[in-house]
Amino acid sequence: MAQYRTLGDPQILRWMREILAQLDAQPFFATTAPSWVDASLRRQAGRLLVHFVNQNPGRDVARLHTDDTWVDEIPDVGLYACELRLPRRPRAVTWEPGGEKVEWTWRRGVLHATVPRFRIHGCLSVTGA
């Protein structure tokens, strides 16, 4: 993992994902979002929050370790699939901020949701999970 942080080689990341998929065939959380979208899970007041942060600089990443660190534009990202293993069917699933409706289904203990397009940050809010 240190080599990936140093070099940013996408092949190392793909290899790590293959290993993790073999070690945990049924993870608590999974998404089809690319590597430049960070996801973090938090609990707050009876809700499970899945924060998505777009880390795409919107330009050639080969220039990141130079003096050229300006970001002109951050492109929108999405739609992505998201799966969460939960003990019961959620009462509501929304996209925050704004409480937007999200396409979601619940099957055999797994919430399947579609993360909408977003620019920098958004949060999947799962109530009653």
mmCIF file with all atom_site columns, C-alpha atoms in Angstrom:
data_model
loop_
_atom_site.group_PDB
_atom_site.id
_atom_site.type_symbol
_atom_site.label_atom_id
_atom_site.label_alt_id
_atom_site.label_comp_id
_atom_site.label_asym_id
_atom_site.label_entity_id
_atom_site.label_seq_id
_atom_site.pdbx_PDB_ins_code
_atom_site.Cartn_x
_atom_site.Cartn_y
_atom_site.Cartn_z
_atom_site.occupancy
_atom_site.B_iso_or_equiv
_atom_site.pdbx_formal_charge
_atom_site.auth_seq_id
_atom_site.auth_comp_id
_atom_site.auth_asym_id
_atom_site.auth_atom_id
_atom_site.pdbx_PDB_model_num
ATOM 1   C CA . MET A 1 1   ? 0.000   0.000   0.000   1.00 0.00 ? 1   MET A CA 1
ATOM 2   C CA . ALA A 1 2   ? 2.909   2.364   0.691   1.00 0.00 ? 2   ALA A CA 1
ATOM 3   C CA . GLN A 1 3   ? 4.100   1.840   -2.875  1.00 0.00 ? 3   GLN A CA 1
ATOM 4   C CA . TYR A 1 4   ? 0.675   2.857   -4.196  1.00 0.00 ? 4   TYR A CA 1
ATOM 5   C CA . ARG A 1 5   ? 0.758   6.041   -2.091  1.00 0.00 ? 5   ARG A CA 1
ATOM 6   C CA . THR A 1 6   ? 4.233   6.868   -3.357  1.00 0.00 ? 6   THR A CA 1
ATOM 7   C CA . LEU A 1 7   ? 3.821   5.986   -7.025  1.00 0.00 ? 7   LEU A CA 1
ATOM 8   C CA . GLY A 1 8   ? 0.043   6.158   -7.559  1.00 0.00 ? 8   GLY A CA 1
ATOM 9   C CA . ASP A 1 9   ? 0.261   3.121   -9.859  1.00 0.00 ? 9   ASP A CA 1
ATOM 10  C CA . PRO A 1 10  ? -3.331  2.076   -10.728 1.00 0.00 ? 10  PRO A CA 1
ATOM 11  C CA . GLN A 1 11  ? -2.210  -1.527  -11.306 1.00 0.00 ? 11  GLN A CA 1
ATOM 12  C CA . ILE A 1 12  ? -1.275  -1.833  -7.631  1.00 0.00 ? 12  ILE A CA 1
ATOM 13  C CA . LEU A 1 13  ? -4.708  -0.536  -6.650  1.00 0.00 ? 13  LEU A CA 1
ATOM 14  C CA . ARG A 1 14  ? -6.449  -3.059  -8.942  1.00 0.00 ? 14  ARG A CA 1
ATOM 15  C CA . TRP A 1 15  ? -4.325  -5.839  -7.470  1.00 0.00 ? 15  TRP A CA 1
ATOM 16  C CA . MET A 1 16  ? -5.217  -4.767  -3.898  1.00 0.00 ? 16  MET A CA 1
ATOM 17  C CA . ARG A 1 17  ? -8.918  -4.724  -4.799  1.00 0.00 ? 17  ARG A CA 1
ATOM 18  C CA . GLU A 1 18  ? -8.681  -8.264  -6.207  1.00 0.00 ? 18  GLU A CA 1
ATOM 19  C CA . ILE A 1 19  ? -7.060  -9.480  -2.995  1.00 0.00 ? 19  ILE A CA 1
ATOM 20  C CA . LEU A 1 20  ? -9.682  -7.788  -0.822  1.00 0.00 ? 20  LEU A CA 1
ATOM 21  C CA . ALA A 1 21  ? -12.500 -9.266  -2.919  1.00 0.00 ? 21  ALA A CA 1
ATOM 22  C CA . GLN A 1 22  ? -11.067 -12.750 -2.305  1.00 0.00 ? 22  GLN A CA 1
ATOM 23  C CA . LEU A 1 23  ? -10.630 -12.151 1.444   1.00 0.00 ? 23  LEU A CA 1
ATOM 24  C CA . ASP A 1 24  ? -14.114 -10.698 1.969   1.00 0.00 ? 24  ASP A CA 1
ATOM 25  C CA . ALA A 1 25  ? -16.582 -11.896 -0.673  1.00 0.00 ? 25  ALA A CA 1
ATOM 26  C CA . GLN A 1 26  ? -19.494 -10.212 1.133   1.00 0.00 ? 26  GLN A CA 1
ATOM 27  C CA . PRO A 1 27  ? -18.211 -6.840  2.387   1.00 0.00 ? 27  PRO A CA 1
ATOM 28  C CA . PHE A 1 28  ? -20.266 -4.532  4.575   1.00 0.00 ? 28  PHE A CA 1
ATOM 29  C CA . PHE A 1 29  ? -19.906 -1.774  1.958   1.00 0.00 ? 29  PHE A CA 1
ATOM 30  C CA . ALA A 1 30  ? -19.090 -1.805  -1.763  1.00 0.00 ? 30  ALA A CA 1
ATOM 31  C CA . THR A 1 31  ? -19.301 0.756   -4.561  1.00 0.00 ? 31  THR A CA 1
ATOM 32  C CA . THR A 1 32  ? -18.496 1.035   -8.242  1.00 0.00 ? 32  THR A CA 1
ATOM 33  C CA . ALA A 1 33  ? -17.083 4.544   -7.731  1.00 0.00 ? 33  ALA A CA 1
ATOM 34  C CA . PRO A 1 34  ? -13.563 4.974   -9.148  1.00 0.00 ? 34  PRO A CA 1
ATOM 35  C CA . SER A 1 35  ? -10.472 5.284   -6.960  1.00 0.00 ? 35  SER A CA 1
ATOM 36  C CA . TRP A 1 36  ? -10.535 9.101   -6.969  1.00 0.00 ? 36  TRP A CA 1
ATOM 37  C CA . VAL A 1 37  ? -13.890 9.113   -5.156  1.00 0.00 ? 37  VAL A CA 1
ATOM 38  C CA . ASP A 1 38  ? -13.369 8.657   -1.414  1.00 0.00 ? 38  ASP A CA 1
ATOM 39  C CA . ALA A 1 39  ? -16.141 7.047   0.621   1.00 0.00 ? 39  ALA A CA 1
ATOM 40  C CA . SER A 1 40  ? -16.433 7.110   4.401   1.00 0.00 ? 40  SER A CA 1
ATOM 41  C CA . LEU A 1 41  ? -19.173 5.765   6.657   1.00 0.00 ? 41  LEU A CA 1
ATOM 42  C CA . ARG A 1 42  ? -20.443 7.387   9.840   1.00 0.00 ? 42  ARG A CA 1
ATOM 43  C CA . ARG A 1 43  ? -23.379 6.922   12.215  1.00 0.00 ? 43  ARG A CA 1
ATOM 44  C CA . GLN A 1 44  ? -25.389 9.859   13.482  1.00 0.00 ? 44  GLN A CA 1
ATOM 45  C CA . ALA A 1 45  ? -28.712 9.992   15.325  1.00 0.00 ? 45  ALA A CA 1
ATOM 46  C CA . GLY A 1 46  ? -30.117 6.693   14.003  1.00 0.00 ? 46  GLY A CA 1
ATOM 47  C CA . ARG A 1 47  ? -28.779 7.202   10.498  1.00 0.00 ? 47  ARG A CA 1
ATOM 48  C CA . LEU A 1 48  ? -25.937 5.621   8.580   1.00 0.00 ? 48  LEU A CA 1
ATOM 49  C CA . LEU A 1 49  ? -24.173 8.274   6.497   1.00 0.00 ? 49  LEU A CA 1
ATOM 50  C CA . VAL A 1 50  ? -22.022 7.376   3.498   1.00 0.00 ? 50  VAL A CA 1
ATOM 51  C CA . HIS A 1 51  ? -19.992 10.423  2.474   1.00 0.00 ? 51  HIS A CA 1
ATOM 52  C CA . PHE A 1 52  ? -18.614 10.564  -1.071  1.00 0.00 ? 52  PHE A CA 1
ATOM 53  C CA . VAL A 1 53  ? -15.845 13.061  -1.890  1.00 0.00 ? 53  VAL A CA 1
ATOM 54  C CA . ASN A 1 54  ? -14.688 13.686  -5.462  1.00 0.00 ? 54  ASN A CA 1
ATOM 55  C CA . GLN A 1 55  ? -10.880 13.951  -5.382  1.00 0.00 ? 55  GLN A CA 1
ATOM 56  C CA . ASN A 1 56  ? -10.529 14.276  -9.172  1.00 0.00 ? 56  ASN A CA 1
ATOM 57  C CA . PRO A 1 57  ? -8.339  17.317  -9.894  1.00 0.00 ? 57  PRO A CA 1
ATOM 58  C CA . GLY A 1 58  ? -9.877  17.708  -13.364 1.00 0.00 ? 58  GLY A CA 1
ATOM 59  C CA . ARG A 1 59  ? -6.518  17.719  -15.123 1.00 0.00 ? 59  ARG A CA 1
ATOM 60  C CA . ASP A 1 60  ? -3.406  15.692  -15.892 1.00 0.00 ? 60  ASP A CA 1
ATOM 61  C CA . VAL A 1 61  ? -2.382  14.137  -12.570 1.00 0.00 ? 61  VAL A CA 1
ATOM 62  C CA . ALA A 1 62  ? 1.197   13.729  -13.816 1.00 0.00 ? 62  ALA A CA 1
ATOM 63  C CA . ARG A 1 63  ? 1.700   17.402  -12.935 1.00 0.00 ? 63  ARG A CA 1
ATOM 64  C CA . LEU A 1 64  ? 0.593   17.099  -9.282  1.00 0.00 ? 64  LEU A CA 1
ATOM 65  C CA . HIS A 1 65  ? 4.125   16.956  -7.892  1.00 0.00 ? 65  HIS A CA 1
ATOM 66  C CA . THR A 1 66  ? 5.187   20.182  -9.624  1.00 0.00 ? 66  THR A CA 1
ATOM 67  C CA . ASP A 1 67  ? 4.600   23.839  -8.885  1.00 0.00 ? 67  ASP A CA 1
ATOM 68  C CA . ASP A 1 68  ? 1.484   23.648  -11.091 1.00 0.00 ? 68  ASP A CA 1
ATOM 69  C CA . THR A 1 69  ? -1.074  22.810  -8.396  1.00 0.00 ? 69  THR A CA 1
ATOM 70  C CA . TRP A 1 70  ? -3.979  24.982  -9.559  1.00 0.00 ? 70  TRP A CA 1
ATOM 71  C CA . VAL A 1 71  ? -7.320  23.307  -10.079 1.00 0.00 ? 71  VAL A CA 1
ATOM 72  C CA . ASP A 1 72  ? -9.386  25.042  -12.743 1.00 0.00 ? 72  ASP A CA 1
ATOM 73  C CA . GLU A 1 73  ? -12.474 22.863  -12.586 1.00 0.00 ? 73  GLU A CA 1
ATOM 74  C CA . ILE A 1 74  ? -13.694 19.761  -10.806 1.00 0.00 ? 74  ILE A CA 1
ATOM 75  C CA . PRO A 1 75  ? -15.844 17.663  -13.157 1.00 0.00 ? 75  PRO A CA 1
ATOM 76  C CA . ASP A 1 76  ? -19.094 16.067  -11.984 1.00 0.00 ? 76  ASP A CA 1
ATOM 77  C CA . VAL A 1 77  ? -18.950 12.352  -11.188 1.00 0.00 ? 77  VAL A CA 1
ATOM 78  C CA . GLY A 1 78  ? -21.579 9.621   -10.871 1.00 0.00 ? 78  GLY A CA 1
ATOM 79  C CA . LEU A 1 79  ? -23.867 7.579   -11.289 1.00 0.00 ? 79  LEU A CA 1
ATOM 80  C CA . TYR A 1 80  ? -22.426 4.799   -9.097  1.00 0.00 ? 80  TYR A CA 1
ATOM 81  C CA . ALA A 1 81  ? -23.805 1.681   -7.515  1.00 0.00 ? 81  ALA A CA 1
ATOM 82  C CA . CYS A 1 82  ? -23.536 1.309   -3.768  1.00 0.00 ? 82  CYS A CA 1
ATOM 83  C CA . GLU A 1 83  ? -24.260 -1.758  -1.618  1.00 0.00 ? 83  GLU A CA 1
ATOM 84  C CA . LEU A 1 84  ? -24.592 -1.904  2.169   1.00 0.00 ? 84  LEU A CA 1
ATOM 85  C CA . ARG A 1 85  ? -25.236 -5.005  4.280   1.00 0.00 ? 85  ARG A CA 1
ATOM 86  C CA . LEU A 1 86  ? -27.750 -4.007  6.933   1.00 0.00 ? 86  LEU A CA 1
ATOM 87  C CA . PRO A 1 87  ? -29.642 -5.927  9.647   1.00 0.00 ? 87  PRO A CA 1
ATOM 88  C CA . ARG A 1 88  ? -33.039 -4.579  8.527   1.00 0.00 ? 88  ARG A CA 1
ATOM 89  C CA . ARG A 1 89  ? -34.739 -2.726  5.694   1.00 0.00 ? 89  ARG A CA 1
ATOM 90  C CA . PRO A 1 90  ? -34.136 1.045   5.931   1.00 0.00 ? 90  PRO A CA 1
ATOM 91  C CA . ARG A 1 91  ? -37.096 3.365   6.433   1.00 0.00 ? 91  ARG A CA 1
ATOM 92  C CA . ALA A 1 92  ? -35.644 5.968   4.054   1.00 0.00 ? 92  ALA A CA 1
ATOM 93  C CA . VAL A 1 93  ? -32.633 6.568   1.811   1.00 0.00 ? 93  VAL A CA 1
ATOM 94  C CA . THR A 1 94  ? -31.874 10.110  0.649   1.00 0.00 ? 94  THR A CA 1
ATOM 95  C CA . TRP A 1 95  ? -29.047 12.104  -0.931  1.00 0.00 ? 95  TRP A CA 1
ATOM 96  C CA . GLU A 1 96  ? -27.799 15.040  1.108   1.00 0.00 ? 96  GLU A CA 1
ATOM 97  C CA . PRO A 1 97  ? -27.707 17.933  1.154   1.00 0.00 ? 97  PRO A CA 1
ATOM 98  C CA . GLY A 1 98  ? -31.278 18.548  0.193   1.00 0.00 ? 98  GLY A CA 1
ATOM 99  C CA . GLY A 1 99  ? -32.953 15.241  1.003   1.00 0.00 ? 99  GLY A CA 1
ATOM 100 C CA . GLU A 1 100 ? -33.153 14.231  -2.670  1.00 0.00 ? 100 GLU A CA 1
ATOM 101 C CA . LYS A 1 101 ? -34.798 10.922  -3.539  1.00 0.00 ? 101 LYS A CA 1
ATOM 102 C CA . VAL A 1 102 ? -32.436 8.067   -4.357  1.00 0.00 ? 102 VAL A CA 1
ATOM 103 C CA . GLU A 1 103 ? -33.168 4.947   -6.371  1.00 0.00 ? 103 GLU A CA 1
ATOM 104 C CA . TRP A 1 104 ? -32.800 2.009   -4.006  1.00 0.00 ? 104 TRP A CA 1
ATOM 105 C CA . THR A 1 105 ? -33.910 -1.554  -3.380  1.00 0.00 ? 105 THR A CA 1
ATOM 106 C CA . TRP A 1 106 ? -33.578 -3.956  -0.489  1.00 0.00 ? 106 TRP A CA 1
ATOM 107 C CA . ARG A 1 107 ? -32.906 -7.658  -1.080  1.00 0.00 ? 107 ARG A CA 1
ATOM 108 C CA . ARG A 1 108 ? -31.725 -10.341 1.328   1.00 0.00 ? 108 ARG A CA 1
ATOM 109 C CA . GLY A 1 109 ? -30.099 -8.010  3.811   1.00 0.00 ? 109 GLY A CA 1
ATOM 110 C CA . VAL A 1 110 ? -28.423 -5.788  1.227   1.00 0.00 ? 110 VAL A CA 1
ATOM 111 C CA . LEU A 1 111 ? -29.334 -2.212  0.346   1.00 0.00 ? 111 LEU A CA 1
ATOM 112 C CA . HIS A 1 112 ? -28.662 -1.470  -3.337  1.00 0.00 ? 112 HIS A CA 1
ATOM 113 C CA . ALA A 1 113 ? -28.615 2.280   -4.019  1.00 0.00 ? 113 ALA A CA 1
ATOM 114 C CA . THR A 1 114 ? -27.648 4.520   -6.910  1.00 0.00 ? 114 THR A CA 1
ATOM 115 C CA . VAL A 1 115 ? -25.382 7.430   -6.030  1.00 0.00 ? 115 VAL A CA 1
ATOM 116 C CA . PRO A 1 116 ? -26.451 10.417  -8.166  1.00 0.00 ? 116 PRO A CA 1
ATOM 117 C CA . ARG A 1 117 ? -24.119 12.773  -10.025 1.00 0.00 ? 117 ARG A CA 1
ATOM 118 C CA . PHE A 1 118 ? -22.306 15.230  -7.783  1.00 0.00 ? 118 PHE A CA 1
ATOM 119 C CA . ARG A 1 119 ? -19.443 17.682  -8.028  1.00 0.00 ? 119 ARG A CA 1
ATOM 120 C CA . ILE A 1 120 ? -17.387 17.694  -4.807  1.00 0.00 ? 120 ILE A CA 1
ATOM 121 C CA . HIS A 1 121 ? -19.258 16.090  -1.900  1.00 0.00 ? 121 HIS A CA 1
ATOM 122 C CA . GLY A 1 122 ? -22.513 14.322  -1.243  1.00 0.00 ? 122 GLY A CA 1
ATOM 123 C CA . CYS A 1 123 ? -23.870 11.970  1.353   1.00 0.00 ? 123 CYS A CA 1
ATOM 124 C CA . LEU A 1 124 ? -26.132 8.924   1.175   1.00 0.00 ? 124 LEU A CA 1
ATOM 125 C CA . SER A 1 125 ? -28.294 9.057   4.301   1.00 0.00 ? 125 SER A CA 1
ATOM 126 C CA . VAL A 1 126 ? -29.794 5.725   5.379   1.00 0.00 ? 126 VAL A CA 1
ATOM 127 C CA . THR A 1 127 ? -32.429 6.116   8.105   1.00 0.00 ? 127 THR A CA 1
ATOM 128 C CA . GLY A 1 128 ? -33.358 3.230   10.375  1.00 0.00 ? 128 GLY A CA 1
ATOM 129 C CA . ALA A 1 129 ? -30.391 1.054   9.457   1.00 0.00 ? 129 ALA A CA 1
#
